[in-house]
XYZ file of C-alpha atoms in Angstrom:
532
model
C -13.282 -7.575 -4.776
C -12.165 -9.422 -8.158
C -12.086 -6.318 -10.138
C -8.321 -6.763 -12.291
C -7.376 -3.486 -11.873
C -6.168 -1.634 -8.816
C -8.438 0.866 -6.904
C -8.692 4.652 -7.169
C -6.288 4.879 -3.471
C -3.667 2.326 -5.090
C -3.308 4.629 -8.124
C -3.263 7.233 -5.510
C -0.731 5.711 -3.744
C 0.817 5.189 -6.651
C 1.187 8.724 -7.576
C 2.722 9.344 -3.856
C 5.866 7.005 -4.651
C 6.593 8.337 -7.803
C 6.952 11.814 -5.911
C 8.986 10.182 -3.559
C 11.050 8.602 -5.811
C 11.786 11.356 -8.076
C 12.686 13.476 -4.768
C 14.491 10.903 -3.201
C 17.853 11.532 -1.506
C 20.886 11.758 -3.994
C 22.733 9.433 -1.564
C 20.261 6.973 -1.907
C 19.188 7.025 -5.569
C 23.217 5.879 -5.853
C 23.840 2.176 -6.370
C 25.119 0.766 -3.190
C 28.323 -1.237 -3.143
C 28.651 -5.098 -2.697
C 27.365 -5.859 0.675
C 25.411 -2.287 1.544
C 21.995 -1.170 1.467
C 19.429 -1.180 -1.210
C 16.393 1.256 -0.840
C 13.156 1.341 -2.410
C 9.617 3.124 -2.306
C 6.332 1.624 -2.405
C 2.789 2.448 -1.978
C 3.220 0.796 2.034
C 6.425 3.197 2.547
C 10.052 2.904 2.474
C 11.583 -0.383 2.284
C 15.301 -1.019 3.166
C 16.885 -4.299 1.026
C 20.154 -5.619 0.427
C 23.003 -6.063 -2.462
C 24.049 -9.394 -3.360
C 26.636 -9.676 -5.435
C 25.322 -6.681 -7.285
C 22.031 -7.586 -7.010
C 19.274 -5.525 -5.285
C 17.621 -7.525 -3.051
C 13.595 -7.396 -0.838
C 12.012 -9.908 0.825
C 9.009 -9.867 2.889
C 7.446 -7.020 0.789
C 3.432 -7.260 2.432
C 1.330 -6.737 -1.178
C -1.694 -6.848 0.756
C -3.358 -6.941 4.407
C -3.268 -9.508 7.022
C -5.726 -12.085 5.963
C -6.972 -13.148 9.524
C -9.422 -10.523 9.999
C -11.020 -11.090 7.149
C -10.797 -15.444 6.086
C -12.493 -16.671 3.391
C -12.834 -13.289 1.369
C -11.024 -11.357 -1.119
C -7.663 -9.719 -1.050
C -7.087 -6.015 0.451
C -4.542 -3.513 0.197
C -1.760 -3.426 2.841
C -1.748 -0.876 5.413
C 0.910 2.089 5.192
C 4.069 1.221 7.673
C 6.118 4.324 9.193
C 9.619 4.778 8.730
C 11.899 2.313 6.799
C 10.650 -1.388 6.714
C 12.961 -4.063 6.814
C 12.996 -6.239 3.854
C 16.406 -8.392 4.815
C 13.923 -11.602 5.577
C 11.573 -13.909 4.135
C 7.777 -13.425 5.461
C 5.330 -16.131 6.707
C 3.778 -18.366 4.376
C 0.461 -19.313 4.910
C -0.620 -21.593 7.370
C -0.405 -25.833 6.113
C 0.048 -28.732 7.293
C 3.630 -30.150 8.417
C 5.440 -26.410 7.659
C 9.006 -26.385 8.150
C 8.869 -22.220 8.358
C 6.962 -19.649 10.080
C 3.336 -19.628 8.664
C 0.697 -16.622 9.420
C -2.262 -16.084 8.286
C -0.738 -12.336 7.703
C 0.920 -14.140 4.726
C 0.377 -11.626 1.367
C 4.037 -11.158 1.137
C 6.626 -11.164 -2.273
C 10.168 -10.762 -2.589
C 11.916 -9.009 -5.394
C 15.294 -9.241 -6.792
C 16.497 -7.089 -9.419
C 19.714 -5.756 -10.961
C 18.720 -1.511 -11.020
C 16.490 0.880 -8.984
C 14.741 3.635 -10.639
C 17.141 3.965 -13.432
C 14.843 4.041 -16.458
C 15.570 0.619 -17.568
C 12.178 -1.487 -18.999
C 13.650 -5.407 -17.836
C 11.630 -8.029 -18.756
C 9.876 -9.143 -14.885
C 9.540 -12.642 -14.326
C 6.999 -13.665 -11.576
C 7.851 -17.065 -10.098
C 4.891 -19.173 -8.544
C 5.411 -21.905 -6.099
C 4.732 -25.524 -6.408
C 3.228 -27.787 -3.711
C -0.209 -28.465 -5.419
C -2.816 -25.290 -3.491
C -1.635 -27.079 -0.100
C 2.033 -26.282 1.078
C 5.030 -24.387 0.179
C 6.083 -20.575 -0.336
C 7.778 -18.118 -2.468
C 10.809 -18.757 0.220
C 12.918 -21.527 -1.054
C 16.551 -20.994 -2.063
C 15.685 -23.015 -5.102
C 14.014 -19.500 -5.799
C 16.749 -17.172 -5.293
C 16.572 -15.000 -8.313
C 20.327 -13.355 -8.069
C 21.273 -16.073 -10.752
C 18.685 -15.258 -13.469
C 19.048 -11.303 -12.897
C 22.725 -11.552 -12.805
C 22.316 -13.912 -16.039
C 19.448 -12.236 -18.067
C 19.344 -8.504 -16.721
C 15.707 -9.406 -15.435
C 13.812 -8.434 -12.435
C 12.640 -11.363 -10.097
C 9.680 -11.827 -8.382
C 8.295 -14.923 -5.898
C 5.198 -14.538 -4.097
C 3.785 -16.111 -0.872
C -0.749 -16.689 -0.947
C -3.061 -18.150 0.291
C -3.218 -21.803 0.203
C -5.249 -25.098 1.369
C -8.268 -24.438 3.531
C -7.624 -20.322 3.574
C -7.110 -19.844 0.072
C -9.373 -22.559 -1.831
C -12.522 -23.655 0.707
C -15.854 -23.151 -1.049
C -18.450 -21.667 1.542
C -20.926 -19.582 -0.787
C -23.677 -21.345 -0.370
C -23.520 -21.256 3.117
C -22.627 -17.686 3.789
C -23.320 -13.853 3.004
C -22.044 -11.812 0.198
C -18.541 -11.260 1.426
C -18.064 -15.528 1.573
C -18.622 -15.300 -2.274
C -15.636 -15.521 -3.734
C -14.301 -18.121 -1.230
C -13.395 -20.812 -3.223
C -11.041 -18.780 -5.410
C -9.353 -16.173 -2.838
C -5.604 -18.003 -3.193
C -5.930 -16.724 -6.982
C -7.024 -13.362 -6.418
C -3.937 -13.102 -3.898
C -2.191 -13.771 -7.002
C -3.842 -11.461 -8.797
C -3.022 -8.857 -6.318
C 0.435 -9.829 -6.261
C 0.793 -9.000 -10.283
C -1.253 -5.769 -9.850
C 1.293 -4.428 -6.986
C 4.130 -5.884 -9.555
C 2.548 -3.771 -12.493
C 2.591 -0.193 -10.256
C 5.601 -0.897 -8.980
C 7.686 -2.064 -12.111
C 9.831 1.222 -12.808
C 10.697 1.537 -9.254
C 12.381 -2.176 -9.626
C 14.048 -1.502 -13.444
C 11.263 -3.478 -14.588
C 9.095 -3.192 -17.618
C 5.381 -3.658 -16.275
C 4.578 -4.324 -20.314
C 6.490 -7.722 -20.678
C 5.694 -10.082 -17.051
C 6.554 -13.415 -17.445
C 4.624 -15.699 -14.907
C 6.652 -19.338 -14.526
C 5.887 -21.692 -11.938
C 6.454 -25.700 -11.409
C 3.584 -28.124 -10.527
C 0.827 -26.701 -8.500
C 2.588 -23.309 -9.499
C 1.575 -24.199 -13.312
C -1.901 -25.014 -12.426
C -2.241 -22.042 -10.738
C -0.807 -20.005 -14.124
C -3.101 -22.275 -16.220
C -5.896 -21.418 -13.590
C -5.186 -17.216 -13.675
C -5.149 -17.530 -17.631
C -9.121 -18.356 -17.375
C -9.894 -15.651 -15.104
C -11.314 -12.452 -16.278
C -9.339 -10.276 -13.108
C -6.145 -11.440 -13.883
C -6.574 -10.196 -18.092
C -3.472 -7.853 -19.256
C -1.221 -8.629 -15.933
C 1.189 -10.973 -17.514
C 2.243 -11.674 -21.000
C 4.148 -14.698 -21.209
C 3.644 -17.958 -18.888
C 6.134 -21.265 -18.529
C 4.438 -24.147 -16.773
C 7.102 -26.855 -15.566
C 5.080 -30.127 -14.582
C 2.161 -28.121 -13.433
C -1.456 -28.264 -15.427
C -4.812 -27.288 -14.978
C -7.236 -28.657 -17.332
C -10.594 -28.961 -15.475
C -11.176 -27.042 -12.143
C -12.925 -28.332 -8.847
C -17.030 -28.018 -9.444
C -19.559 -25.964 -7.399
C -21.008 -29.510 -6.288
C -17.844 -30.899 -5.378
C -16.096 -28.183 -3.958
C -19.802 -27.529 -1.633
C -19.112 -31.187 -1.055
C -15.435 -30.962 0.488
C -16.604 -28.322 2.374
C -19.432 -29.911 3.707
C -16.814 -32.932 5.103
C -14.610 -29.430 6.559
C -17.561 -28.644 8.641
C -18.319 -32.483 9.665
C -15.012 -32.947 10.523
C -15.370 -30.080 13.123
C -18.837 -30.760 14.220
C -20.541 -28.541 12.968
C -23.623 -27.170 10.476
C -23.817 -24.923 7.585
C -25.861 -22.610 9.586
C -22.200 -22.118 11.666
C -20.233 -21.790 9.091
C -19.345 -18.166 10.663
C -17.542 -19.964 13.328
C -14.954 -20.790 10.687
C -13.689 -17.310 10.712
C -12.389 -17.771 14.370
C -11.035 -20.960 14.256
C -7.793 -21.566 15.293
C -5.703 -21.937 12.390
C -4.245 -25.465 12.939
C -7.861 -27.130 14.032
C -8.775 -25.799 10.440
C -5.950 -27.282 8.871
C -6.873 -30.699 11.005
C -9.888 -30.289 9.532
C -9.575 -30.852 5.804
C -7.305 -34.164 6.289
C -10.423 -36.013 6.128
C -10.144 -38.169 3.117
C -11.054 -37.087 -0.352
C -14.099 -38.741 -1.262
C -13.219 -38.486 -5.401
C -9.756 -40.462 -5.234
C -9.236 -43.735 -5.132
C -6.238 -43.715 -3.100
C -6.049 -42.133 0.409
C -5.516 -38.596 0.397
C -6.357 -35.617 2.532
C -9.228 -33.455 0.977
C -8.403 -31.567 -2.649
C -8.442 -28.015 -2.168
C -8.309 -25.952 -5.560
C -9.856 -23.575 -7.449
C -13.586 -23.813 -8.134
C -15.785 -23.097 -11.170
C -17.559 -20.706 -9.286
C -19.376 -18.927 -12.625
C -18.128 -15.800 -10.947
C -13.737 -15.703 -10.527
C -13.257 -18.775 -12.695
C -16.105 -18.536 -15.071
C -15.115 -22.120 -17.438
C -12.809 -24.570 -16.772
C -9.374 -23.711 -17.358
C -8.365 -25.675 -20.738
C -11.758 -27.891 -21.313
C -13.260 -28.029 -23.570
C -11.169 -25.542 -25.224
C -8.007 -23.018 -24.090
C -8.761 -19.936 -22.616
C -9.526 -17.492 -25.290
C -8.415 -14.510 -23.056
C -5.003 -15.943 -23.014
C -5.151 -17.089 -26.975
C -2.185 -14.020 -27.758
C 0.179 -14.903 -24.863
C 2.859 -17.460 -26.281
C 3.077 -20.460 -23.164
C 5.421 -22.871 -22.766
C 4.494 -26.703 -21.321
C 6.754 -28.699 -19.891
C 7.300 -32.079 -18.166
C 10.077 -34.271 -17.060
C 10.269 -37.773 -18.608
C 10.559 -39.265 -15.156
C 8.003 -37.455 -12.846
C 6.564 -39.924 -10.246
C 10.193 -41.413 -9.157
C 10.195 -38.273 -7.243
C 7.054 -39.402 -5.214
C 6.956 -43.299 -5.501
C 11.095 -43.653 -5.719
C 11.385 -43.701 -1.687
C 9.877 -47.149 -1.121
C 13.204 -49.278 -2.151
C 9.994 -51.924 -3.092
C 9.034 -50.087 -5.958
C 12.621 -50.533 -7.523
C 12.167 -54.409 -6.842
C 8.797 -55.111 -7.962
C 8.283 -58.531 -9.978
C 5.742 -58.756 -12.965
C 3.100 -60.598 -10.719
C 3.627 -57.409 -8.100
C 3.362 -55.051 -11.024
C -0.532 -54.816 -11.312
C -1.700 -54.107 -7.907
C 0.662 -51.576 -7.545
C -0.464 -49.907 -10.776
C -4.032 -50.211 -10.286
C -3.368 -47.979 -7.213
C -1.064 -44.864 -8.673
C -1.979 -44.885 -12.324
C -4.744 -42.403 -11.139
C -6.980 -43.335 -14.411
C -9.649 -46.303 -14.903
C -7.331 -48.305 -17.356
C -6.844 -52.172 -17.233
C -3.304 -52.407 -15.592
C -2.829 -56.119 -18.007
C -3.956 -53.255 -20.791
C -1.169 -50.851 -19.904
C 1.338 -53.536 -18.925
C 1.058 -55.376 -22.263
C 1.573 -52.275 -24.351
C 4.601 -50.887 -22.309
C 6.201 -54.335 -22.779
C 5.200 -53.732 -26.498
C 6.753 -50.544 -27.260
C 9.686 -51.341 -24.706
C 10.864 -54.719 -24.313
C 13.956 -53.856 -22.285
C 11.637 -52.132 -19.353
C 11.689 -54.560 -16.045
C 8.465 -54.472 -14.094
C 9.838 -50.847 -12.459
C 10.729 -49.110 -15.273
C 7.220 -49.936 -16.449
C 5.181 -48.888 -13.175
C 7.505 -45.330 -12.962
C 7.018 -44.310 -16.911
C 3.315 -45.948 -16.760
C 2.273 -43.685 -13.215
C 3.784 -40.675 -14.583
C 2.089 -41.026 -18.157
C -1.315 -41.832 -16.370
C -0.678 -38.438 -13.830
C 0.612 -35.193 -14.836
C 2.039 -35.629 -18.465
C -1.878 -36.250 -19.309
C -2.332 -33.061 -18.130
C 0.251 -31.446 -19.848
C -1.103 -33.425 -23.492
C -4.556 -31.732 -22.988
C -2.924 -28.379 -22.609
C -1.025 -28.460 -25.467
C -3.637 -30.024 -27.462
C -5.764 -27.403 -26.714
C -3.650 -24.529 -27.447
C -2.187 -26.616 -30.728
C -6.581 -26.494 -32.337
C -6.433 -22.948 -31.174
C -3.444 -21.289 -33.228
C -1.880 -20.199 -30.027
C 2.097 -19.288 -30.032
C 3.300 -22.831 -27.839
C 6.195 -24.520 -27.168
C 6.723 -27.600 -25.292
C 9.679 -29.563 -23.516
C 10.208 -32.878 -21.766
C 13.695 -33.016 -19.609
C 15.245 -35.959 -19.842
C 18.762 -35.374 -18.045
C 19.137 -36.779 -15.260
C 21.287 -36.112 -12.037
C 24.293 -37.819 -11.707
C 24.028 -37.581 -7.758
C 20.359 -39.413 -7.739
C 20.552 -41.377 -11.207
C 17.957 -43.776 -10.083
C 15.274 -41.305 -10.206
C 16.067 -39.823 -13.283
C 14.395 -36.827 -14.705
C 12.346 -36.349 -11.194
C 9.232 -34.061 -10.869
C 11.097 -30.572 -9.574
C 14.705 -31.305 -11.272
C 13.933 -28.598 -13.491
C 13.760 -26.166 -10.868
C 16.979 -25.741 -10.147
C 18.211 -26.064 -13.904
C 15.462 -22.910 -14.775
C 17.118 -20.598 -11.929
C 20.793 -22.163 -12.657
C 20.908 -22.641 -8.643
C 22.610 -26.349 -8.849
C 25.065 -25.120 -6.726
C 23.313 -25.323 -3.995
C 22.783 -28.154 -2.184
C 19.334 -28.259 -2.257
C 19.662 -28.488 -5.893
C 20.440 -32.524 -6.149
C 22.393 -31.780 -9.312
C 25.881 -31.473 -9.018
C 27.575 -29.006 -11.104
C 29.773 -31.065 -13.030
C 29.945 -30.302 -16.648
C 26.438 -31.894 -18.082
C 24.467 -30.096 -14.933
C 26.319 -26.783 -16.316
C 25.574 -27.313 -19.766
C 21.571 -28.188 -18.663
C 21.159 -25.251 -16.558
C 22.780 -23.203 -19.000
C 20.501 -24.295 -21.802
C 17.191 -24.232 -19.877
C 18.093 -20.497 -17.991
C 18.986 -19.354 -20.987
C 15.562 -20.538 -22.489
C 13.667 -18.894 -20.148
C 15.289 -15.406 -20.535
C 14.879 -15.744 -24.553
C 11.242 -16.458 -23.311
C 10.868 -13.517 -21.325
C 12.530 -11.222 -23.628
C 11.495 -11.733 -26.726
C 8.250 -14.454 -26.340
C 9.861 -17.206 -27.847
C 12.064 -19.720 -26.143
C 14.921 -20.581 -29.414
C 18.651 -19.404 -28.342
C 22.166 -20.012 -29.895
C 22.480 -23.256 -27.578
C 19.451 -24.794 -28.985
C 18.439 -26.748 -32.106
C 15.575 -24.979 -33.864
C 12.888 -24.857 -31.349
C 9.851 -24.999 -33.128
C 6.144 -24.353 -31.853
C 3.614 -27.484 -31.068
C 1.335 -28.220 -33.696
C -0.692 -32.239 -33.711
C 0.732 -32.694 -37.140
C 4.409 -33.217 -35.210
C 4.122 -32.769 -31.512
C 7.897 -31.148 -31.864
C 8.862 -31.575 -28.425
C 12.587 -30.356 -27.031
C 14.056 -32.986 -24.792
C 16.545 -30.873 -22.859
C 19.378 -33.044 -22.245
C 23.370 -32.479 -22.013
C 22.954 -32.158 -25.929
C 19.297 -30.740 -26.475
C 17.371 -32.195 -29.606
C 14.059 -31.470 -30.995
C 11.438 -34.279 -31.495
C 8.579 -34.941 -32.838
C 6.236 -37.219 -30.703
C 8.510 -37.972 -28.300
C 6.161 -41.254 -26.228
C 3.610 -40.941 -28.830
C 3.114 -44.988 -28.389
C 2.451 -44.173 -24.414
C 0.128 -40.935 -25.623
C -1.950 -42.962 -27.694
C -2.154 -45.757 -24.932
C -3.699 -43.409 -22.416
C -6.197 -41.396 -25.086
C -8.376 -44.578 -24.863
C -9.661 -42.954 -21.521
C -11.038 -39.163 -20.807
C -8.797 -37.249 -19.253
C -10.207 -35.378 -15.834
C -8.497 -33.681 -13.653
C -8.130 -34.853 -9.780
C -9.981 -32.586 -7.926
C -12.765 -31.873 -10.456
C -15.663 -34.429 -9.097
């Protein structure tokens, strides 16, 4: 099922927990002190949370049904639990390679954080999706912790654990039945499920289920630029902020049959057993697509991503044009000025290399067919000071994900749609020689940089950046536009300017900020990894 809106038992259900809630124990309906309970009512049952430091706290909420029973296919609705659940924990994420917490393929799980219960207040919701492209990662990091932004913004929190990789994104339609038609696409529909169960449960969080903002950094962007091309997920969010993250052509019914065509090699067998798949142990399936990915020049393990399946994803998500469903939801892009130090800054060579070194080295990560001498020349052009590294790091992360995030904006600049971009240039004074590193921004978005995961610091220009970008997103999600006291005038993208914020300790507005490097890269089409 693909359908966007719930079904006649969730509305059912939902109908249930509003009785509850309206009859629901004095004692409880009171806000617990620091360090008690927190109680809530859903359409699975009663769900027993936490306070921290104020803040209501869930985790582990299941939004749908254990997946294993039914791989490859489409979302369903959790079972109803007895009693009081437990919601003190993080749930699995979905099975990956290399995890470093429990996975299960009972996975559908989100965690909420929000400052009232049932008290009548509409907060603006804002629905965090994970990075770590459709492969790896969860809704689980404490990158993610929400307490800061609801203690912050008065907001209601959401992250979400789906379906990724091989489970969430392997194309088997033309091999299989009906119920393997939606395959190649089930990791969004979790999503899409995930922002249904946040729309009939929004009052019984103190949220406003008019006024979701979806954010989400790298693959968590693609997947927002994904779900704003696909007819289910229409009217379940109304604002989205992409850090790093883009999705301007999807994976192709060829290719995608392709890659899963190498799954079933891999493990030996024929599309006429593709059934077996649904049995599989989890981890030979996982084995399975690290066979290399016959569309990329370097070697990496099979792309698994959403697929233009003329059904779920009906165009490509932002070619040739923007999404026209999404053409009245304002968006905010965003990069960081340094991305690929964050991937290619752990080989001490690359901070070493030598001009003659230089080409090889780019002809290999630049990840589009341009002449390295080309892009060499012009880099030592438009920045004489560069040495050989500062040219491969700003040349790789130009040729990679900032193209992505050009089209985007380009797009949604020719079709009048409210959009705002950024590039963060600050960089942490604990790693400076990676500077403005793809995920920094995390951790400035959710002001968490006092954690150690964070890699910031919190001395006074980590403050002042977190400060400035948190309080950018909650302008966002209040109000659709990202401009706050702390800012210069933030104006919208247009191609006459490009205005562009660089978020630094002192935050300044420009127009065309690496237009010499944009123009350098235009002299090739842009297409997504993935896509052939």
């Amino acid at each position: 099922m693909s359908a966007a809106d719930p079904t006649r038992r969730d509305f059912l259900q939902l109908g249930v927990a509003a009785l509850v809630a309206t009859t629901w124990p004095a004692a409880l309906q009171a806000t617990p002190m620091k360090g008690e309970s927190a109680w809530a009512q859903v359409r699975g049952g009663k769900l027993r949370g936490y306070r921290d430091r104020g803040i209501a706290v869930f985790k582990g909420i299941p939004y749908g049904a254990d997946t294993g029973g039914q791989r490859f296919q489409p979302p369903r609705i959790e079972a109803p639990w007895r009693g009081v659940r437990e919601a003190l924990g993080y749930g699995p994420a979905s099975p990956q390679p290399k995890a470093d917490e429990t996975t299960s393929e009972d996975c559908l799980r989100l965690n909420v954080w929000t400052p009232g219960l049932r008290d009548g207040r509409r907060r603006p919701i804002l629905f965090y999706i994970h990075g770590g492209a459709y492969n790896n990662g969860s809704g689980s990091s404490p990158l993610y912790d929400g307490t800061q932004l609801c203690r912050q913004g008065d907001v209601v929190v959401v992250t979400v654990n789906h379906r990724l990789n091989a489970f969430g994104y392997l194309y088997l339609a033309p091999f299989g039945g009906e119920d393997l038609a939606d395959s190649g696409n089930v990791g969004q529909l979790d999503l899409v499920q995930a922002l249904q169960w946040v729309r009939q449960h929004a009052a019984e969080f103190g949220g406003d289920a008019g006024n979701v903002t979806v954010f989400g950094q790298s693959g968590g962007g693609a997947k927002i630029a994904t779900l704003m091309a696909m007819p289910a997920a229409r009217g379940l969010f109304h604002r989205a902020w992409t850090m790093s993250g883009q999705q301007v052509t999807a994976c192709g019914p060829r290719a995608a049959t392709q890659r899963a065509t190498l799954v079933l090699e891999a493990l030996k067998l024929t599309p006429a057993q593709v059934d077996r798949l649904r049995t599989l142990p989890a981890a030979e399936l996982i084995a399975a697509a690290q066979v290399r990915d016959p569309s990329r020049a370097e070697d990496t393990a099979l792309y698994l991503g959403p697929v233009m399946d003329s059904r779920n994803l009906p165009a490509h998500p932002f070619w040739p044009e923007a999404p026209a469903q999404s053409a009245g939801i304002p968006m905010v892009i965003g990069n960081t000025h340094d991305e690929t130090r964050a991937f290619l800054g752990h080989d001490p060579k690359h901070f070493t290399l030598t001009w003659d070194e230089l080409p090889a080295r780019l002809d290999k990560q630049q990840y589009v067919d341009l002449s390295p001498q080309v892009v060499i020349a012009e880099y030592r052009r438009l920045y004489p000071h560069y040495s050989p590294s500062d040219v491969f790091f700003a040349a790789t992360t130009a040729g990679r994900s900032w193209r992505g995030a050009v089209e985007e904006l380009e797009a949604r600049a020719r079709q009048g749609a409210p959009t705002w971009a950024y590039q963060l240039d600050w960089a942490s004074p604990l790693q400076p020689q990676l500077g403005a590193y793809h995920t920094l921004d995390i951790p400035l978005v959710f002001d968490n940089i006092a954690l150690p995961e964070a890699r910031t610091g919190t001395d006074a220009s980590a403050r002042a950046v977190a400060a400035s970008m948190r309080d950018a997103l909650l302008a966002f999600a209040r109000q659709g536009d990202p401009q706050h006291a702390g800012l210069p005038r933030w104006e919208p993208y247009d191609l006459a300017r490009r205005q562009t914020l660089l978020f630094d300790r002192t935050p300044v507005l420009a127009d065309d900020p690496r237009g010499g490097e944009r123009r350098l890269y235009a002299q090739v089409p842009f297409v997504q990894r993935g896509t052939f």
